Amino acid sequence: MPPSNTHSPADALPVVGIGGSAGSLQPLRSFLANLPADTGAAYVIVTHHPSGERSLLPEILGPQTAMPVQMVAEGEPLLPNRVYVALPDDGWIFYRGQLVRSRKPQEHPVTHLPVAVRRSGPPHSIDAFFRSLAEEAGHRALAIVLSGTGSDGTLGIQVVKSLSGMVMAQDPDTAEFGDMPANAIATGQVDYVLPPADMPATLTGYLRSQVHRQAALSGHQPAIPPGLMSQILSRVRHCTGHDFSGYKASTLTRRLERRMDLRQIPDPQAYLDYLQSHPEEVNLLFQEFLISVTNFFRDPPVWTALGKTLLPAMLQQAARTGQEFRAWVAGCATGEEAFTLAILIRECLIDWEQVPEVRIFATDVDQAAIEAARKGRYPAGIAQDLPESYLRRYFSAENDTYRISREEVRDMVVFAEHNALQDPPFTGMDLVTCRNLLIYLERDRQERLLGVFRYALRSHGLLLLGPSESMDHQSEAFSVVDKEARIYRVAEGSLATRLPVMPGPSRFRRLPYEALTESPAVGSVDSLSHSVERLIALQFAPPAVVVNDRGEVVYVHGRIGKFLEPASGPTRNRLLEMARPGLRAPLSQALQRASGGDADHVSREVQVQTNGDTEPVRLEVQRIRMPTALVGFYLVAFHPVPDAGPASGSVEARDPAINIEGTVSDNGDTEARLKRELEALRQDKQVAVEEMRAANEELQSMNEELQSMNEEHQSMNEEHQSSNEELEAAKEEVESLNQELRSVNAELRNRVDNLTEVNDDLKNLLDSSHLATLFLDEALNIKRFTPAVQVLIAVRPTDIGRPLSELTTRLRYDTLLADAEAVLDTLVPKEVKVQTQSGHWYLLRIQPYRSTRNVIRGVVCTFQDIQVAQGVARGEAFFRAVVDTVREPLLVLDSDLRVVSANDGFYRTFPLTPEAVEGNSLFDLADGQWDNPELRACLLEVLPRQQAFRDFELSVAVGDPEPAHLWLNARRLELEEGTAMILLAMDRQRSAPEP
């Protein structure tokens, strides 16, 4: 239940908490850009942010909205139509209408057990804020989860939803990082999944619906009229089989109003019409009624009190007696409380030599919650509720979630869908916990449920209730063990009472006549009455009843009080139980004869005791053959027999046993009457004994059958459990194999990408070399070729894989195939000059193709243009001869001003070696003496524009005591493909002017 906020100025203020992480900036912009400025709500943004750094969100988000955007100031009350930005450093929480920092250290949930030190700081700031917002604002709390990694906010939205708040999440398909919204959606607690731009319209409609409903309440109108509430609950009961009529009206009203706000239907009658026309809404309303507020070690002092002495003592008793310790967690929701109990038990059993068997039954009516509990996977935010040692010992981390370790506590717990108010309870329990159900039920249902718990518990068993629940109704059945912790024990001498009747929509017992009235042949009660009256009329209408094959009366005609009398105790309609003395035995015999097929019609005269006297009656039992509607039933008629005594009207005549003086006048008649009564009693006793014997035999048979069924059921459970364990082990193996396959696939994908990149590089290298190259495999089939080969050999891209022998060449060379085979056989490279048909000469080199593993995979044929090669060689030789002929120092530089070569004159002038010159930057030569700013400017700025400069004076030490003065001349030569070369000449002495 949400706490009372009468002290808070923000009672009527809706507060929208917005949580986000990586990739949430753009969704925030989009959300605020489409949000009206007058919604009446306050907006608090909590995002993951580097610790200690200033946030620029107010400046970034301010232009997106007309509302003020500001950083949170501690202690400042929240105002409507404002946007607040809270950094997560100190863990902001909502408290009494204000945002305050939570610096309180986290306490250990079970203080008597040794644990490691908890992590410092708020690791899940969004969870912490959402929780505090829900507890303070209740149904006025609204939570929105935007883009981000991890699962922060997942636990918080569950608290918001459980306290009647509203939850939105960004559509993961629109999020840059979809983990946070996807994890929130997976809980089933998100009301709307929308893109950020569509959220404001839905949010505004939801807030408007709340305002309209509050206005109706201010006009003294009931929130939801009782009649409408009854119809809505009837609709839910009809569709789901669950009856919520025993829940408190305030709880149902609050949750029903939330569904109305979500659908933006302020009128209850309109919502009922919507329910009837939209069956899917009934299931959503059913889920809304299911209250689920739970977390690990909820209310830590309670678990401390339970685990300190009480639980160890019960476990020790179970270990000594060899019994199984059995516990029942009613209303377990998603399993946190059940696993908390299992962890507590496991901690108690540490270092025990003799360990009892433990079985925990965890039940809930919510099938989705049970399925989630069976998985045992929870968001990373549970680290705030558990000590770090427990996380290491009992959980395994998986993709920003924690999963219960199977070998430690998972095997203790058995989850089952079960309705504690309707289904038969578990029995033989040592401990029952119900901490999330009684407070939502009306008083009569609370009493019934507590009676169920007493029936389920063993003597001296413990009952653990929630902090808001008490034991006022069952004070005689339970005694208080710890009032603060709400722990009770079965009272000494208290006996398990009869199991309380739990009426439910699927468990109402049919009345006996329903088997008849619902028969297709009968159709209705009116047709039954017509058929029976018609039959009675044919039999002169004596007092009679119609019974079915089980001896139950389904119809009564006439005054039958002289023959039948209701038995004491609960109301029943068994014919033999209502028969008066003297009638029971013959009636039983006649029914047996008629039902056994011996006779369709049985008639005999019997003596019935009425009002201390006997009266002769002709009993008639007839199997009904007509009409068709009554086939299978029996007519039992009672025909009065006239008395055979004197006809006088005196008292003596009417009663021969008494004369005027009041003495016995006819001893023979009295004795005969007594004998008849005694015989009737004897027959009744005999019938009762036979019925009891038959009943005992039937009960014994049923007991044996039930025992056999239990054994079979137990065997099936063991088989199922074994099968489940095998399936779970197989599943884990498959998951492990899948993980290995994913890793292998990732590695292979990386290798394929690398190979593709290398292949692209190789192709570009071969294409850019303009060298004719042909690759052949071991069978001398075409594997690959460069475009330049097509000038020499008639090959096309579609010829990949064709034999070389099938292709024609433009060469005056007929032994290409034979030479390639020879190289492949001998692995000796071959080099030969070949001529084209046009007279052009090429140098052909045939070499073996070796793989990286030194395996021969074919041959490589390269064709080099001899004339081009000779021309290049001649050009390089000519250029080198010119450079070396110049007597003055001369450097050849590339475009990056690195020395390509230097002539002999340079080495004669400067005491440097080729290793210290060639390949190095000009400005690094001679310890940086060439690094002159003006020279750098000339080479890098003037030379590219003017292509040359002359007579640049520079002083450089050349080994003499005094530095030499040099005059530099430079010229830039533009080469092909955008490259350049610079010639830098040096003159140490100016030449004298010519005469």
mmCIF file of C-alpha atoms in Angstrom, residues 403-561:
data_model
loop_
_atom_site.group_PDB
_atom_site.id
_atom_site.type_symbol
_atom_site.label_atom_id
_atom_site.label_comp_id
_atom_site.label_asym_id
_atom_site.label_seq_id
_atom_site.Cartn_x
_atom_site.Cartn_y
_atom_site.Cartn_z
ATOM 1 C CA ARG A 403 20.582 -16.118 -12.230
ATOM 2 C CA ILE A 404 19.917 -18.418 -9.284
ATOM 3 C CA SER A 405 22.539 -21.155 -9.054
ATOM 4 C CA ARG A 406 20.855 -24.498 -9.598
ATOM 5 C CA GLU A 407 23.112 -26.566 -7.402
ATOM 6 C CA GLU A 408 22.645 -24.367 -4.331
ATOM 7 C CA VAL A 409 19.039 -23.277 -3.875
ATOM 8 C CA ARG A 410 17.096 -23.827 -7.090
ATOM 9 C CA ASP A 411 16.423 -27.493 -6.373
ATOM 10 C CA MET A 412 14.838 -26.663 -3.025
ATOM 11 C CA VAL A 413 11.936 -24.731 -4.540
ATOM 12 C CA VAL A 414 8.932 -26.131 -6.410
ATOM 13 C CA PHE A 415 6.833 -23.483 -8.190
ATOM 14 C CA ALA A 416 3.165 -24.106 -8.977
ATOM 15 C CA GLU A 417 0.134 -22.137 -10.120
ATOM 16 C CA HIS A 418 -2.264 -22.284 -7.168
ATOM 17 C CA ASN A 419 -5.132 -20.226 -5.748
ATOM 18 C CA ALA A 420 -4.938 -20.292 -1.960
ATOM 19 C CA LEU A 421 -8.547 -19.100 -1.697
ATOM 20 C CA GLN A 422 -9.981 -21.843 -3.912
ATOM 21 C CA ASP A 423 -7.603 -24.775 -4.416
ATOM 22 C CA PRO A 424 -6.895 -27.455 -1.780
ATOM 23 C CA PRO A 425 -3.946 -26.474 0.399
ATOM 24 C CA PHE A 426 -0.639 -28.238 0.937
ATOM 25 C CA THR A 427 -0.362 -30.185 4.179
ATOM 26 C CA GLY A 428 2.293 -31.182 6.678
ATOM 27 C CA MET A 429 4.022 -27.794 6.506
ATOM 28 C CA ASP A 430 6.630 -26.652 9.024
ATOM 29 C CA LEU A 431 6.534 -23.057 7.829
ATOM 30 C CA VAL A 432 3.993 -20.985 5.901
ATOM 31 C CA THR A 433 4.786 -17.463 4.699
ATOM 32 C CA CYS A 434 2.090 -15.165 3.348
ATOM 33 C CA ARG A 435 3.356 -11.612 3.273
ATOM 34 C CA ASN A 436 1.588 -10.113 0.306
ATOM 35 C CA LEU A 437 -2.039 -11.219 0.292
ATOM 36 C CA LEU A 438 -4.032 -10.862 3.542
ATOM 37 C CA ILE A 439 -3.947 -7.061 3.577
ATOM 38 C CA TYR A 440 -5.834 -6.967 0.278
ATOM 39 C CA LEU A 441 -8.665 -9.296 1.400
ATOM 40 C CA GLU A 442 -11.881 -8.621 3.252
ATOM 41 C CA ARG A 443 -12.121 -9.827 6.844
ATOM 42 C CA ASP A 444 -14.131 -12.999 6.106
ATOM 43 C CA ARG A 445 -11.647 -14.122 3.450
ATOM 44 C CA GLN A 446 -8.782 -13.384 5.824
ATOM 45 C CA GLU A 447 -10.354 -15.658 8.421
ATOM 46 C CA ARG A 448 -10.845 -18.429 5.871
ATOM 47 C CA LEU A 449 -7.288 -18.148 4.596
ATOM 48 C CA LEU A 450 -5.856 -18.235 8.113
ATOM 49 C CA GLY A 451 -7.955 -21.349 8.720
ATOM 50 C CA VAL A 452 -6.384 -22.888 5.604
ATOM 51 C CA PHE A 453 -2.924 -22.092 6.916
ATOM 52 C CA ARG A 454 -3.741 -23.697 10.276
ATOM 53 C CA TYR A 455 -4.983 -26.773 8.433
ATOM 54 C CA ALA A 456 -1.754 -26.901 6.395
ATOM 55 C CA LEU A 457 0.653 -26.520 9.333
ATOM 56 C CA ARG A 458 1.968 -29.252 11.577
ATOM 57 C CA SER A 459 1.800 -28.859 15.319
ATOM 58 C CA HIS A 460 4.255 -26.165 16.436
ATOM 59 C CA GLY A 461 4.572 -24.980 12.826
ATOM 60 C CA LEU A 462 5.368 -21.314 12.124
ATOM 61 C CA LEU A 463 3.320 -18.749 10.213
ATOM 62 C CA LEU A 464 5.053 -15.627 8.871
ATOM 63 C CA LEU A 465 2.821 -12.716 7.854
ATOM 64 C CA GLY A 466 3.466 -9.329 6.321
ATOM 65 C CA PRO A 467 4.252 -6.158 8.296
ATOM 66 C CA SER A 468 0.677 -4.832 7.947
ATOM 67 C CA GLU A 469 -1.068 -8.130 8.787
ATOM 68 C CA SER A 470 -2.162 -9.379 12.193
ATOM 69 C CA MET A 471 -3.631 -12.462 13.862
ATOM 70 C CA ASP A 472 -6.732 -10.974 15.500
ATOM 71 C CA HIS A 473 -9.107 -13.502 13.900
ATOM 72 C CA GLN A 474 -7.274 -16.724 14.840
ATOM 73 C CA SER A 475 -5.903 -15.930 18.289
ATOM 74 C CA GLU A 476 -6.913 -19.334 19.623
ATOM 75 C CA ALA A 477 -5.225 -21.252 16.819
ATOM 76 C CA PHE A 478 -1.899 -19.359 16.916
ATOM 77 C CA SER A 479 0.346 -17.902 19.564
ATOM 78 C CA VAL A 480 2.637 -14.917 19.099
ATOM 79 C CA VAL A 481 6.364 -15.665 18.734
ATOM 80 C CA ASP A 482 7.606 -12.257 17.559
ATOM 81 C CA LYS A 483 4.990 -9.536 17.325
ATOM 82 C CA GLU A 484 7.226 -7.023 15.552
ATOM 83 C CA ALA A 485 8.276 -9.559 12.912
ATOM 84 C CA ARG A 486 4.709 -10.973 12.633
ATOM 85 C CA ILE A 487 5.843 -14.539 13.377
ATOM 86 C CA TYR A 488 3.252 -16.890 14.911
ATOM 87 C CA ARG A 489 3.287 -20.513 16.020
ATOM 88 C CA VAL A 490 0.477 -23.044 16.063
ATOM 89 C CA ALA A 491 -0.969 -22.842 19.573
ATOM 90 C CA GLU A 492 -0.240 -25.759 21.879
ATOM 91 C CA GLY A 493 -3.218 -28.103 22.009
ATOM 92 C CA SER A 494 -4.774 -26.489 18.940
ATOM 93 C CA LEU A 495 -6.297 -29.001 16.565
ATOM 94 C CA ALA A 496 -6.451 -28.654 12.822
ATOM 95 C CA THR A 497 -10.042 -27.716 12.143
ATOM 96 C CA ARG A 498 -12.046 -28.926 9.223
ATOM 97 C CA LEU A 499 -10.828 -27.431 5.969
ATOM 98 C CA PRO A 500 -12.807 -24.207 5.400
ATOM 99 C CA VAL A 501 -15.063 -24.112 2.372
ATOM 100 C CA MET A 502 -13.568 -21.886 -0.289
ATOM 101 C CA PRO A 503 -16.239 -21.139 -2.859
ATOM 102 C CA GLY A 504 -14.913 -20.239 -6.247
ATOM 103 C CA PRO A 505 -16.452 -19.780 -9.677
ATOM 104 C CA SER A 506 -15.162 -23.113 -10.884
ATOM 105 C CA ARG A 507 -15.880 -24.986 -7.661
ATOM 106 C CA PHE A 508 -19.541 -24.243 -6.825
ATOM 107 C CA ARG A 509 -21.197 -27.619 -6.127
ATOM 108 C CA ARG A 510 -24.072 -28.426 -8.394
ATOM 109 C CA LEU A 511 -27.443 -28.993 -6.797
ATOM 110 C CA PRO A 512 -28.682 -32.557 -7.331
ATOM 111 C CA TYR A 513 -31.517 -31.524 -9.579
ATOM 112 C CA GLU A 514 -29.134 -29.816 -11.986
ATOM 113 C CA ALA A 515 -28.283 -33.194 -13.477
ATOM 114 C CA LEU A 516 -31.907 -33.369 -14.479
ATOM 115 C CA THR A 517 -32.766 -29.789 -15.309
ATOM 116 C CA GLU A 518 -29.665 -29.403 -17.466
ATOM 117 C CA SER A 519 -30.407 -32.581 -19.402
ATOM 118 C CA PRO A 520 -30.991 -31.869 -23.100
ATOM 119 C CA ALA A 521 -34.104 -34.058 -22.953
ATOM 120 C CA VAL A 522 -35.657 -32.004 -20.176
ATOM 121 C CA GLY A 523 -34.381 -28.546 -20.845
ATOM 122 C CA SER A 524 -35.965 -26.632 -17.928
ATOM 123 C CA VAL A 525 -37.659 -26.881 -14.519
ATOM 124 C CA ASP A 526 -41.042 -26.128 -16.111
ATOM 125 C CA SER A 527 -40.796 -29.133 -18.401
ATOM 126 C CA LEU A 528 -39.826 -31.300 -15.397
ATOM 127 C CA SER A 529 -42.879 -30.160 -13.437
ATOM 128 C CA HIS A 530 -45.164 -30.794 -16.382
ATOM 129 C CA SER A 531 -43.774 -34.318 -16.939
ATOM 130 C CA VAL A 532 -43.985 -35.328 -13.255
ATOM 131 C CA GLU A 533 -47.512 -33.954 -12.769
ATOM 132 C CA ARG A 534 -48.647 -35.737 -15.875
ATOM 133 C CA LEU A 535 -47.297 -39.039 -14.522
ATOM 134 C CA ILE A 536 -48.817 -38.517 -11.057
ATOM 135 C CA ALA A 537 -52.189 -37.760 -12.591
ATOM 136 C CA LEU A 538 -52.088 -41.130 -14.324
ATOM 137 C CA GLN A 539 -51.459 -42.828 -10.955
ATOM 138 C CA PHE A 540 -54.397 -41.133 -9.171
ATOM 139 C CA ALA A 541 -52.039 -38.630 -7.533
ATOM 140 C CA PRO A 542 -50.917 -40.467 -4.359
ATOM 141 C CA PRO A 543 -48.168 -38.816 -2.220
ATOM 142 C CA ALA A 544 -45.004 -39.562 -4.158
ATOM 143 C CA VAL A 545 -41.438 -38.533 -4.908
ATOM 144 C CA VAL A 546 -39.175 -38.911 -7.944
ATOM 145 C CA VAL A 547 -35.599 -40.020 -7.251
ATOM 146 C CA ASN A 548 -32.541 -40.498 -9.434
ATOM 147 C CA ASP A 549 -30.257 -43.533 -9.593
ATOM 148 C CA ARG A 550 -28.288 -42.259 -6.574
ATOM 149 C CA GLY A 551 -31.399 -42.216 -4.377
ATOM 150 C CA GLU A 552 -31.618 -38.403 -4.326
ATOM 151 C CA VAL A 553 -35.024 -36.764 -4.327
ATOM 152 C CA VAL A 554 -35.473 -34.506 -7.342
ATOM 153 C CA TYR A 555 -39.203 -33.858 -7.110
ATOM 154 C CA VAL A 556 -41.894 -34.062 -4.409
ATOM 155 C CA HIS A 557 -45.675 -34.330 -4.927
ATOM 156 C CA GLY A 558 -48.315 -34.233 -2.224
ATOM 157 C CA ARG A 559 -48.054 -34.313 1.551
ATOM 158 C CA ILE A 560 -45.352 -36.813 2.378
ATOM 159 C CA GLY A 561 -44.589 -35.740 5.944
#
